[in-house]
Structure formats: C-alpha cells, structure tokens
C-alpha cells in the first residue's frame, strides 16, 4: 500500500516505537459486518472531510497517528470504502470514551472521533474505493499475529500451571501426581503444540507470499480457542489461588478471551474457512 505522502514520514517512527499507531475499522453498529459502516469521507477539492466515530480502537487515546477506513460511497458497497492516515492534533480528530475492560488492560481501547476533520488528499492510503480489500489483507496477516499472541498467553498459563502442580501438595502428594491433573496438563501441552504448528505454517505461507486467508483464519481460530481452554484449566489447577491476583493465571484467564474476539470472532473465522472450502 502506498500513501501519496512519503512512507518515510511515518514508517520509521512507527517501526522504532517513537510513535504509536492505531487502526480503525470497527464502529458501534458494525463489527463483524464492516461493510455497513457509517463513518463518511466526502471529497472537497483537494481535501477530504471525515465524520463519524470508530469504536473499540486499540491505542485509541495514546496513538500518534491512526489508519482509518471510511465510507466514500453507498452504505454496504464494499468498493465504496477508502483509507486515510490521520495524525494526532489534526483539527476535528479526537479520542472519545475509554473502555473499562475485562482483560488486556495494559493497552487502552477507546473511540476515535471525527467531527468535520479536514485532511489533504495526500493523506489517502492507497486508491479511492480500495479500503475494504485493504482491510481483508490486513486481517489476513493480523489473524496470524493474534494466533501468536494466543500462543504466548497459553504457554505462560501452561508453564505456571505445570510449576504449581509440582509444588502444591494435597493428600500428602504433589497434585501433579493425580491423574485428573496430569491429564489436564497432557491435553494443554498437546493443544499448544498443535496450535504452534498451525501458526508456524500460517507464518511460513505468509513469508512465502502465499494467500493466507484460510490458513490464517484456521490458526487464529484454533490458537485462540486453545488459549481460552488452557487459561481456564490453568486457573483450575491452581484451585482457589487461581482466582487470586498474586498468581499470574488470573490475568492470563482474563486476557485470553479477547483472542477469540479481536480481528474477527471465532464464528467469523469459521465463516471464512467454510467459504474458502465451499467456493
Ligand atoms: C479489546 C478490543 C480491542 C479491539 N481493537 C480494535 C482495533 O484496534 N481496531 C478495530 O477496528 N477494531 C478493534 N476491536 C473490535 C473487534 O474487532 C470487534 O469487537 C470484533 O470484530 C467483533 O465485532 P462486534 O464486537 O461488533 O461483535 P458483533 O459483530 O456484533 O458480533 C456479536 C456476536 O455475533 C456473532 N456473529 C456476527 N456475525 C455473525 C455471522 N455472520 N455468523 C455467525 N455469528 C456471527 C459474533 O461472532 C459474536 O459472537 C477491538 C475489540 C476489543 C474488545
């Protein structure tokens, strides 16, 4: 994707961490069904006027710039969407409500608000009408990242549970010596291994320039559901201590759930996979 402005204006700052970026697609009424978005971009000479609110945006408050998709055509028309880069401080661009979340509380999730925000055409990312196709490509890659994120949480939860099960004694023995606990560990480790292989396959295909729509959705679906299952069992293995904030599994459990929702829910991953199988 190319902007009309020089890539070197944004990419080094984002890649080095000097700037934090955000990506805005979701709106209050349109999550899974992004084509129905309401936020509009209207052309005005060499400028665009942006209006509307994006919802649930990661780094919605702390971002230095945001890449945001707007509707420039008819509602529901997938070829009527265009993407823009908007820098913080641009008049008419502000952050809105910050959400109070179950997990993933280390990064904020907030609204992006556009109120007659006027930006030059040079801030357009790619072609007019290309926004939806860009989103699908971004999500194809992003889903592999969520699969990797899921694996990280699952491995952390598993390691904590394995360690605890060896240390904790009940009935005069380590709880890991009970078949009921060791079988949980066996299933958790097997699921993590399978999710790892699937995620690596998706990553390898992406690196080799192959289409990853299906394999990315499979990796995201399986790894994120594994993450929730493993985090749940890790809390169970900790018993009451799993419910207490001094132990890390409580946080893994809360954080895990986002992985089955963000960048497309598990239901949407199944829809994508099924569509690919049946086309
Ligand atoms: C912490 C957090 C961070 C996020 N960060 C970002 C971000 O940075 N940028 C961004 O653009 N968005 C972001 N999102 C939004 C996220 O991508 C959406 O929440 C997600 O895509 C689901 O949309 P929704 O919440 O509107 O749910 P809905 O689409 O309303 O779905 C509700 C339920 O209906 C199901 N459903 C919907 N359609 C179908 C169907 N056709 N078949 C079967 N079931 C269906 C869903 O699976 C779900 O179970 C974030 C969300 C959260 C919670």
Short mmCIF file of C-alpha atoms and ligand atoms in Angstrom, two decimals:
data_model
loop_
_atom_site.label_atom_id
_atom_site.label_comp_id
_atom_site.label_asym_id
_atom_site.label_seq_id
_atom_site.Cartn_x
_atom_site.Cartn_y
_atom_site.Cartn_z
CA UNK A 1 0.00 0.00 0.00
CA UNK A 2 1.24 3.47 -0.76
CA UNK A 3 0.27 6.84 0.60
CA UNK A 4 0.51 9.93 -1.50
CA UNK A 5 2.87 11.16 1.20
CA UNK A 6 6.32 9.67 1.63
CA UNK A 7 6.30 6.38 3.56
CA UNK A 8 9.45 7.62 5.33
CA UNK A 9 7.31 10.19 7.11
CA UNK A 10 5.50 7.51 9.13
CA UNK A 11 7.15 4.09 8.97
CA UNK A 12 10.49 4.76 10.76
CA UNK A 13 8.67 6.43 13.65
CA UNK A 14 6.16 3.58 13.94
CA UNK A 15 8.75 0.81 13.49
CA UNK A 16 11.11 2.32 16.08
CA UNK A 17 8.33 2.79 18.64
CA UNK A 18 8.77 6.57 18.63
CA UNK A 19 5.15 6.75 17.51
CA UNK A 20 2.26 4.51 18.49
CA UNK A 21 -0.21 3.72 15.72
CA UNK A 22 -3.87 2.71 15.75
CA UNK A 23 -6.10 1.03 13.17
CA UNK A 24 -9.78 1.94 12.96
CA UNK A 25 -12.37 -0.21 11.25
CA UNK A 26 -14.97 -1.16 13.87
CA UNK A 27 -17.93 1.09 14.68
CA UNK A 28 -20.64 0.88 17.35
CA UNK A 29 -23.15 -0.73 14.99
CA UNK A 30 -20.72 -2.57 12.69
CA UNK A 31 -18.18 -5.06 13.97
CA UNK A 32 -18.24 -8.38 12.11
CA UNK A 33 -20.16 -6.73 9.27
CA UNK A 34 -17.72 -3.93 8.47
CA UNK A 35 -19.32 -3.15 5.11
CA UNK A 36 -22.23 -1.44 6.88
CA UNK A 37 -20.02 1.30 8.34
CA UNK A 38 -21.44 4.79 8.86
CA UNK A 39 -18.31 6.99 9.13
CA UNK A 40 -18.00 9.05 5.96
CA UNK A 41 -15.27 10.65 3.87
CA UNK A 42 -16.51 13.38 1.49
CA UNK A 43 -14.23 14.85 -1.17
CA UNK A 44 -13.91 18.63 -1.18
CA UNK A 45 -11.47 19.83 -3.82
CA UNK A 46 -8.03 18.59 -2.87
CA UNK A 47 -9.26 17.68 0.62
CA UNK A 48 -11.46 15.08 2.36
CA UNK A 49 -13.88 15.83 5.19
CA UNK A 50 -14.15 12.97 7.70
CA UNK A 51 -17.12 12.42 10.02
CA UNK A 52 -18.09 9.59 12.36
CA UNK A 53 -16.87 7.52 15.31
CA UNK A 54 -14.73 4.39 15.37
CA UNK A 55 -15.27 2.09 18.33
CA UNK A 56 -13.06 -0.28 20.37
CA UNK A 57 -9.78 1.02 18.92
CA UNK A 58 -6.53 -0.27 20.43
CA UNK A 59 -4.35 2.72 21.42
CA UNK A 60 -7.32 4.99 20.67
CA UNK A 61 -6.02 7.56 23.17
CA UNK A 62 -2.24 7.09 23.14
CA UNK A 63 -1.81 6.85 19.36
CA UNK A 64 0.24 9.44 17.49
CA UNK A 65 -1.48 8.57 14.25
CA UNK A 66 -4.30 6.36 13.06
CA UNK A 67 -5.04 4.49 9.84
CA UNK A 68 -8.82 4.66 9.50
CA UNK A 69 -11.33 3.34 6.98
CA UNK A 70 -14.30 5.49 5.89
CA UNK A 71 -17.22 5.12 3.55
CA UNK A 72 -16.93 7.36 0.48
CA UNK A 73 -19.63 5.51 -1.48
CA UNK A 74 -23.00 3.93 -0.80
CA UNK A 75 -23.53 2.16 2.53
CA UNK A 76 -22.94 -1.58 2.12
CA UNK A 77 -20.87 -1.17 -1.05
CA UNK A 78 -17.53 -2.90 -0.46
CA UNK A 79 -15.97 -0.80 -3.25
CA UNK A 80 -17.12 2.41 -1.56
CA UNK A 81 -14.56 2.44 1.26
CA UNK A 82 -11.28 4.38 1.44
CA UNK A 83 -8.45 4.52 3.98
CA UNK A 84 -6.73 7.60 5.38
CA UNK A 85 -3.81 8.37 7.69
CA UNK A 86 -4.72 10.94 10.34
CA UNK A 87 -2.18 12.44 12.72
CA UNK A 88 -2.91 13.37 16.29
CA UNK A 89 -3.56 17.08 16.64
CA UNK A 90 -5.40 17.34 13.31
CA UNK A 91 -8.40 19.64 13.99
CA UNK A 92 -11.62 17.62 14.19
CA UNK A 93 -9.84 14.39 15.25
CA UNK A 94 -10.04 13.40 18.94
CA UNK A 95 -10.27 10.39 21.23
CA UNK A 96 -13.58 9.52 22.83
CA UNK A 97 -14.71 7.12 25.54
CA UNK A 98 -12.08 4.78 27.01
CA UNK A 99 -13.49 1.31 27.70
CA UNK A 100 -13.27 -0.41 31.11
CA UNK A 101 -12.17 -3.90 30.04
CA UNK A 102 -12.15 -7.46 31.40
CA UNK A 103 -8.56 -8.06 30.27
CA UNK A 104 -5.73 -6.70 28.10
CA UNK A 105 -5.70 -3.71 30.38
CA UNK A 106 -2.08 -2.80 29.64
CA UNK A 107 -3.20 -1.14 26.39
CA UNK A 108 -6.19 1.14 26.23
CA UNK A 109 -9.21 0.68 23.97
CA UNK A 110 -11.09 3.84 23.04
CA UNK A 111 -13.19 5.63 20.45
CA UNK A 112 -11.75 7.73 17.62
CA UNK A 113 -14.00 10.69 16.91
CA UNK A 114 -14.05 12.63 13.63
CA UNK A 115 -16.01 15.88 13.53
CA UNK A 116 -15.62 17.66 10.18
CA UNK A 117 -11.95 16.62 10.19
CA UNK A 118 -10.40 18.07 7.03
CA UNK A 119 -7.31 16.38 5.63
CA UNK A 120 -5.46 16.72 2.32
CA UNK A 121 -5.81 14.06 -0.38
CA UNK A 122 -2.12 13.26 0.25
CA UNK A 123 -3.24 11.55 3.49
CA UNK A 124 -5.18 8.95 1.49
CA UNK A 125 -3.70 5.44 1.80
CA UNK A 126 -3.96 3.59 -1.50
CA UNK A 127 -6.68 4.14 -4.07
CA UNK A 128 -10.18 5.53 -3.58
CA UNK A 129 -12.53 2.56 -3.07
CA UNK A 130 -9.73 0.17 -2.08
CA UNK A 131 -10.41 0.30 1.67
CA UNK A 132 -12.35 -2.94 2.04
CA UNK A 133 -9.80 -5.02 0.12
CA UNK A 134 -7.02 -3.44 2.23
CA UNK A 135 -8.91 -4.40 5.40
CA UNK A 136 -9.23 -8.02 4.30
CA UNK A 137 -5.47 -8.15 3.60
CA UNK A 138 -4.65 -6.54 6.95
CA UNK A 139 -6.92 -9.00 8.75
CA UNK A 140 -5.35 -11.98 6.92
CA UNK A 141 -1.97 -11.03 8.39
CA UNK A 142 -3.32 -9.72 11.69
CA UNK A 143 -5.01 -13.02 12.42
CA UNK A 144 -1.64 -14.79 12.37
CA UNK A 145 -0.43 -12.21 14.91
CA UNK A 146 -3.44 -12.95 17.13
CA UNK A 147 -2.65 -16.68 16.83
CA UNK A 148 0.90 -15.93 18.03
CA UNK A 149 -0.44 -13.72 20.84
CA UNK A 150 -2.77 -16.58 21.86
CA UNK A 151 0.17 -18.99 21.96
CA UNK A 152 2.14 -16.65 24.21
CA UNK A 153 -0.70 -16.43 26.73
CA UNK A 154 -1.38 -20.20 26.52
CA UNK A 155 2.30 -21.05 27.09
CA UNK A 156 2.55 -18.65 30.02
CA UNK A 157 -0.57 -20.18 31.60
CA UNK A 158 0.67 -23.71 30.98
CA UNK A 159 4.16 -23.05 32.44
CA UNK A 160 2.60 -21.53 35.56
CA UNK A 161 0.20 -24.47 35.95
CA UNK A 162 2.94 -27.08 35.42
CA UNK A 163 5.18 -25.44 38.04
CA UNK A 164 2.35 -25.03 40.54
CA UNK A 165 1.14 -28.61 40.09
CA UNK A 166 4.58 -29.91 41.10
CA UNK A 167 4.83 -27.62 44.13
CA UNK A 168 1.33 -27.85 45.54
CA UNK A 169 0.73 -30.79 47.87
CA UNK A 170 -2.63 -32.25 48.82
CA UNK A 171 -3.35 -35.64 50.39
CA UNK A 172 0.41 -35.82 51.07
CA UNK A 173 1.41 -35.70 47.39
CA UNK A 174 2.09 -33.17 44.64
CA UNK A 175 -1.19 -32.53 42.83
CA UNK A 176 0.65 -33.36 39.55
CA UNK A 177 0.70 -37.00 40.71
CA UNK A 178 -3.10 -37.15 40.46
CA UNK A 179 -4.20 -38.45 37.07
CA UNK A 180 -7.01 -35.86 36.97
CA UNK A 181 -4.39 -33.07 37.00
CA UNK A 182 -1.70 -34.75 34.84
CA UNK A 183 -4.26 -35.49 32.10
CA UNK A 184 -5.20 -31.80 32.05
CA UNK A 185 -1.50 -30.95 31.58
CA UNK A 186 -1.21 -33.53 28.80
CA UNK A 187 -4.19 -32.08 26.92
CA UNK A 188 -2.99 -28.49 27.40
CA UNK A 189 0.50 -29.34 26.08
CA UNK A 190 -0.92 -31.23 23.09
CA UNK A 191 -3.26 -28.37 22.15
CA UNK A 192 -0.42 -25.84 22.43
CA UNK A 193 1.83 -27.97 20.22
CA UNK A 194 -0.88 -28.33 17.56
CA UNK A 195 -1.66 -24.58 17.68
CA UNK A 196 2.07 -23.81 17.36
CA UNK A 197 2.42 -25.93 14.23
CA UNK A 198 -0.65 -24.35 12.64
CA UNK A 199 0.57 -20.83 13.49
CA UNK A 200 4.06 -21.56 12.11
CA UNK A 201 2.51 -22.95 8.90
CA UNK A 202 0.44 -19.76 8.50
CA UNK A 203 3.51 -17.60 9.16
CA UNK A 204 5.63 -19.59 6.71
CA UNK A 205 2.96 -19.28 4.00
CA UNK A 206 2.73 -15.54 4.64
CA UNK A 207 6.53 -15.19 4.38
CA UNK A 208 6.44 -17.12 1.10
CA UNK A 209 3.86 -14.73 -0.33
CA UNK A 210 1.03 -17.28 -0.45
CA UNK A 211 -2.61 -16.45 0.14
CA UNK A 212 -3.20 -16.93 3.90
CA UNK A 213 -6.92 -16.19 4.16
CA UNK A 214 -7.79 -19.78 5.07
CA UNK A 215 -4.68 -20.90 6.97
CA UNK A 216 -4.57 -17.59 8.88
CA UNK A 217 -8.21 -18.00 9.93
CA UNK A 218 -7.54 -21.64 10.94
CA UNK A 219 -4.50 -20.65 13.00
CA UNK A 220 -6.38 -17.80 14.67
CA UNK A 221 -9.44 -19.96 15.41
CA UNK A 222 -7.53 -22.91 16.83
CA UNK A 223 -4.85 -20.96 18.73
CA UNK A 224 -7.32 -18.53 20.33
CA UNK A 225 -9.75 -21.26 21.41
CA UNK A 226 -6.76 -23.25 22.73
CA UNK A 227 -5.65 -20.16 24.64
CA UNK A 228 -9.03 -19.84 26.40
CA UNK A 229 -9.15 -23.60 27.20
CA UNK A 230 -5.57 -23.66 28.52
CA UNK A 231 -6.01 -20.49 30.61
CA UNK A 232 -9.22 -21.93 32.06
CA UNK A 233 -7.51 -25.21 33.04
CA UNK A 234 -4.51 -23.31 34.44
CA UNK A 235 -6.84 -21.47 36.84
CA UNK A 236 -8.50 -24.80 37.72
CA UNK A 237 -5.14 -26.42 38.52
CA UNK A 238 -4.35 -23.51 40.86
CA UNK A 239 -7.64 -24.05 42.73
CA UNK A 240 -8.55 -21.02 44.87
CA UNK A 241 -5.13 -19.46 44.24
CA UNK A 242 -6.02 -19.29 40.55
CA UNK A 243 -8.70 -16.78 41.48
CA UNK A 244 -6.27 -14.52 43.34
CA UNK A 245 -4.37 -11.69 41.70
CA UNK A 246 -0.97 -12.65 43.21
CA UNK A 247 -0.82 -15.58 40.78
CA UNK A 248 -0.36 -14.89 37.05
CA UNK A 249 -3.03 -17.27 35.76
CA UNK A 250 -5.85 -14.95 36.81
CA UNK A 251 -4.55 -12.37 34.33
CA UNK A 252 -3.93 -14.97 31.59
CA UNK A 253 -7.54 -16.12 32.03
CA UNK A 254 -8.93 -12.59 31.62
CA UNK A 255 -6.61 -11.69 28.73
CA UNK A 256 -7.24 -14.92 26.81
CA UNK A 257 -10.85 -14.10 25.92
CA UNK A 258 -10.02 -11.19 23.65
CA UNK A 259 -8.15 -13.56 21.33
CA UNK A 260 -11.43 -15.24 20.30
CA UNK A 261 -13.00 -11.81 19.56
CA UNK A 262 -10.46 -9.31 18.17
CA UNK A 263 -9.60 -9.30 14.42
CA UNK A 264 -12.79 -11.30 13.82
CA UNK A 265 -14.60 -13.59 16.24
CA UNK A 266 -14.26 -17.40 16.20
CA UNK A 267 -17.62 -17.56 14.40
CA UNK A 268 -16.30 -15.25 11.68
CA UNK A 269 -13.13 -17.39 11.34
CA UNK A 270 -15.37 -20.45 10.75
CA UNK A 271 -17.35 -18.45 8.19
CA UNK A 272 -14.12 -17.50 6.36
CA UNK A 273 -12.81 -21.10 6.43
CA UNK A 274 -16.15 -22.56 5.29
CA UNK A 275 -16.44 -20.00 2.46
CA UNK A 276 -12.97 -20.97 1.23
CA UNK A 277 -13.79 -24.67 1.41
CA UNK A 278 -17.06 -24.30 -0.46
CA UNK A 279 -16.12 -21.76 -3.13
C1 LIG B 1 -10.09 -5.02 23.40
C2 LIG B 1 -10.53 -4.83 21.98
C3 LIG B 1 -9.66 -4.24 21.07
C4 LIG B 1 -10.07 -4.03 19.73
N1 LIG B 1 -9.23 -3.35 18.88
C5 LIG B 1 -9.70 -2.98 17.66
C6 LIG B 1 -8.91 -2.11 16.82
O1 LIG B 1 -7.79 -1.73 17.16
N2 LIG B 1 -9.45 -1.73 15.63
C7 LIG B 1 -10.68 -2.12 15.21
O2 LIG B 1 -11.10 -1.73 14.13
N3 LIG B 1 -11.45 -2.94 15.98
C8 LIG B 1 -10.99 -3.36 17.20
N4 LIG B 1 -11.77 -4.16 18.01
C9 LIG B 1 -13.10 -4.57 17.55
C10 LIG B 1 -13.21 -6.07 17.27
O3 LIG B 1 -12.53 -6.40 16.09
C11 LIG B 1 -14.72 -6.40 17.22
O4 LIG B 1 -15.20 -6.30 18.54
C12 LIG B 1 -15.00 -7.78 16.65
O5 LIG B 1 -14.69 -7.82 15.27
C13 LIG B 1 -16.47 -8.18 16.82
O6 LIG B 1 -17.34 -7.16 16.45
P1 LIG B 1 -18.54 -6.74 17.44
O7 LIG B 1 -17.92 -6.50 18.77
O8 LIG B 1 -19.29 -5.63 16.84
O9 LIG B 1 -19.45 -8.03 17.56
P2 LIG B 1 -20.65 -8.43 16.56
O10 LIG B 1 -20.19 -8.36 15.16
O11 LIG B 1 -21.86 -7.65 16.95
O12 LIG B 1 -20.85 -9.96 16.97
C14 LIG B 1 -21.63 -10.37 18.09
C15 LIG B 1 -21.71 -11.90 18.05
O13 LIG B 1 -22.40 -12.30 16.84
C16 LIG B 1 -21.58 -13.21 16.12
N5 LIG B 1 -21.77 -13.04 14.67
C17 LIG B 1 -21.76 -11.89 13.96
N6 LIG B 1 -21.97 -12.14 12.65
C18 LIG B 1 -22.08 -13.49 12.53
C19 LIG B 1 -22.29 -14.39 11.44
N7 LIG B 1 -22.40 -13.94 10.18
N8 LIG B 1 -22.37 -15.71 11.70
C20 LIG B 1 -22.26 -16.18 12.98
N9 LIG B 1 -22.06 -15.39 14.05
C21 LIG B 1 -21.96 -14.05 13.83
C22 LIG B 1 -20.15 -12.89 16.55
O14 LIG B 1 -19.28 -13.99 16.33
C23 LIG B 1 -20.35 -12.59 18.03
O15 LIG B 1 -20.40 -13.78 18.75
C24 LIG B 1 -11.36 -4.45 19.32
C25 LIG B 1 -12.22 -5.06 20.25
C26 LIG B 1 -11.82 -5.25 21.54
C27 LIG B 1 -12.79 -5.89 22.52
#
